[in-house]
Steps between C-alpha positions, in 0.01 A plus 500: 500500500429573867735669745610153611546351155751751348821324412795743559734349245234490229389853567848636510584325172200673343623841633857442387381421149237771501238242396187697417292177516504530884384859511191507707559161656718639789685820591857550605546699820851659532585573862787740427283735295157438657358445153311212347521417126361272236745207406588655163602844649796633296681624813820332612425159646522529879709257703313187627563605860314818449180371346184315603214387280137566572181379322326830472561877487278534803731273698795717401322821587388358838869422575598862435629480141405754237442428131777546251419801278721364223349153443153575637432161656133569535473551118602138429245244378301344790603168652376197310471323831157645580363290213702176551431506874147451616567548877356772722786736441477485126117544502537796741755668264255480207227666708738766637601587143130537422466762774296310753689660797455850356128439475423310812817471713661187636159371634363486140807312383477250788128456451537442130762232555309344795774546766532710811701821476750360750554177311528681163760742636702213650504300178592807276775612729647152509471434126563848354687690770223755550138516621199603294525875584866510404436314170213739413726800589773370266233471227387853560860627479548331168185653358604843628845480348350393167268798495761747623742401226267439207226763533440868565241433772523717810649339808163522677331310214777247502463441873125444458545273195768288670271431799663713767267632776677840516756714327721468807490122486584520131797729553631293795476176308676629191780647711543180696489266196704711250695728734382813318189709487234442227607826334861395483405161365319674217787742430750208487280327246483821286874540499551138404227473229437859406182699560293277283204421728173502305212705612264284701154628398340198660720255303798324644746318279715240678764235413418156644832302500515126432768235492621420153426313287127557431303325222344807352329310224307274733396779739380723221307217336330428831404859552385571142308177457286550807432872478131562558362805313390776731715362788834443331679617190803366312650753262848534349668292768325675784246341732248720669216425740286640787486339840351565844737600781446522874401869487354534154628394156787543266587463131839347413695490174807268485762387254793263540846665464850358549544444873174661604130539427400866431171567682289814494237521768207739512398466868171630637658497854876519551482272801445212255842537340683233696229232482451566133874458429501174708209368301666585166818320606292199602300519179811490279699264733780755513663364815577152363853366483493381138864377489448279801165375375627417153808330634285284734260402216784422256675285768180318593414430136846359438488279804148365485309568185542385134493780243415475136763741385758494230817307562768727654240747639482567871188507721544882522424524128135418557475751784421871440752687714329724753141380454261646755183371671248790481335575825186705549391852600173406673408157646126516439545621140741207438259237625195638325686555169637152519156353553361704206767366277457133589473275186496781259761675288707795617326725247155388614594546871615855421166570325290371787710686753487826306122482492493452879747787550311741276165418660582468870844664532543843653564775246812709559662789302807432290616274218378183679129567566400227742599323818425133530155446665495442873404156618178649651401640156560165332315314772196730454492541125745256352224256391350771291820567307689179472420258230581131451405183684264567788707295748818704427310831538360387834845389616651835417222695677528274804876550512453873482243486780736302721771764447265787563360342820849436631461116489786473251816708569747550214830667589874423477536432868311162493662162494473299177329207673234709661435703188471192279268333751269803499499526124420134447202538739341735240262358240648510153866516624706192428865415563631683190326825599603470864859435408512777239362758735726384786807519280429859386344647814776374735777500243543132600810376299417129519160447338504267206179516295541133387140471383526808272458413130782724389736401773447137407563586134817672587610206718428261213709703254792488748441142612458609864311277739283734704464230768877506554578871580586489871863593428385824349336615820458774609509649153209314318292819447787612283505164326133554428582829328779342302269225374224745414738706301663210327161355401363837385806588292556161331309510168407131503326538838291807439261491211299763676698685764210686649267204544787267579598716796159502650596318812857636499413847610158648479544749769790744538 
């Protein structure tokens, strides 16, 4: 919600009931204390006359409020609005989280979005209560606090990793945002949690919070079923993979825990911490509001759609609470892997992709030996490695060349309509592939893959008319996941789960 859309009564009710569902969606600024909190803060509820509600921590900081050190409002899950909204402010927030301002300043952000700096600043200030520099500064402060309280890194290393230009800027920002020095912030954390900080040794272990519930079974199936040997590994409930980052590469290892995802990062360059965390959150859809989504789907299914379910059952009984729509870690990789997997089984797609990775991928040290090949490498040598129909190979190589030459741009700051148009202009990319990539790259919540074989099978099992789903907008991407899961977990519908899912998800 924007600065102009916050409903005082609704926000105050969330604060009075300490409703954690709203954490990350707005902050509570208390004028009598000069502190801003998350809605679920355990402190005594302030009087209505003493509070105001702001859409972002940056807006609160710009208004002179400091972060509560008890509820840590910056440690809440991110706002789900940056996915449901597709306007300029939402797209800018995605790119700010990915570190575009740290790497190229406001001019780079404005250029990426196709707006002037002045126009961008005006829109962000109006919608979010702060301009791009203030939003980036709040993001840096969050990263700094995270490192101060969860690692043994030196303060100079933390300042560098969080994106500050100098130690002085780092110290001034921490003091202004948290009202204490970085050293005091670390000492407070040690007194509260004990001196249990692990040695860093190039490896950071973080807790990535999410809103409950989370369908762990679905997320783990998705990760394990699509793990490509050499690039990814699924082992004992842990997912590991390598990925390129703005200043190098990293290897991540993740597992789903109650209330958070435990993530260990081996970063080649500490400046890549914040964008890596943002990409992991996007990849696992950790900022979703599952209660709101499931309630909306259940209500829509009751009001508009027939369901073949047992008498007395409710629509919610066919929904998997907390199902997520997996995003992606790299746009070009997502498109190319999706094209490789067209019309073949998940297992076959993994085999073809593994051959490409092991032949053209960059070799790196560690448990995951390869990075996914660059589009330039695939454009130059992909035809020598890929097998299958000639037309498909040519289409994959042409798509890689378009990406390498800058003719096709794949990032989370694009609009869905523009991205889909550019994808459909490629040879070998049809509506299913364009919609699938748009859904996952942009975290678009309202993409219904109605032509998908498994989605249609799930809809048939539940007697859902896919042509009559308007009432389920804007959550039809989540409906797609529910239908996939229902079809793949209903014995009568899956004589061969691997081959049956070939159009359901051939690219993680």
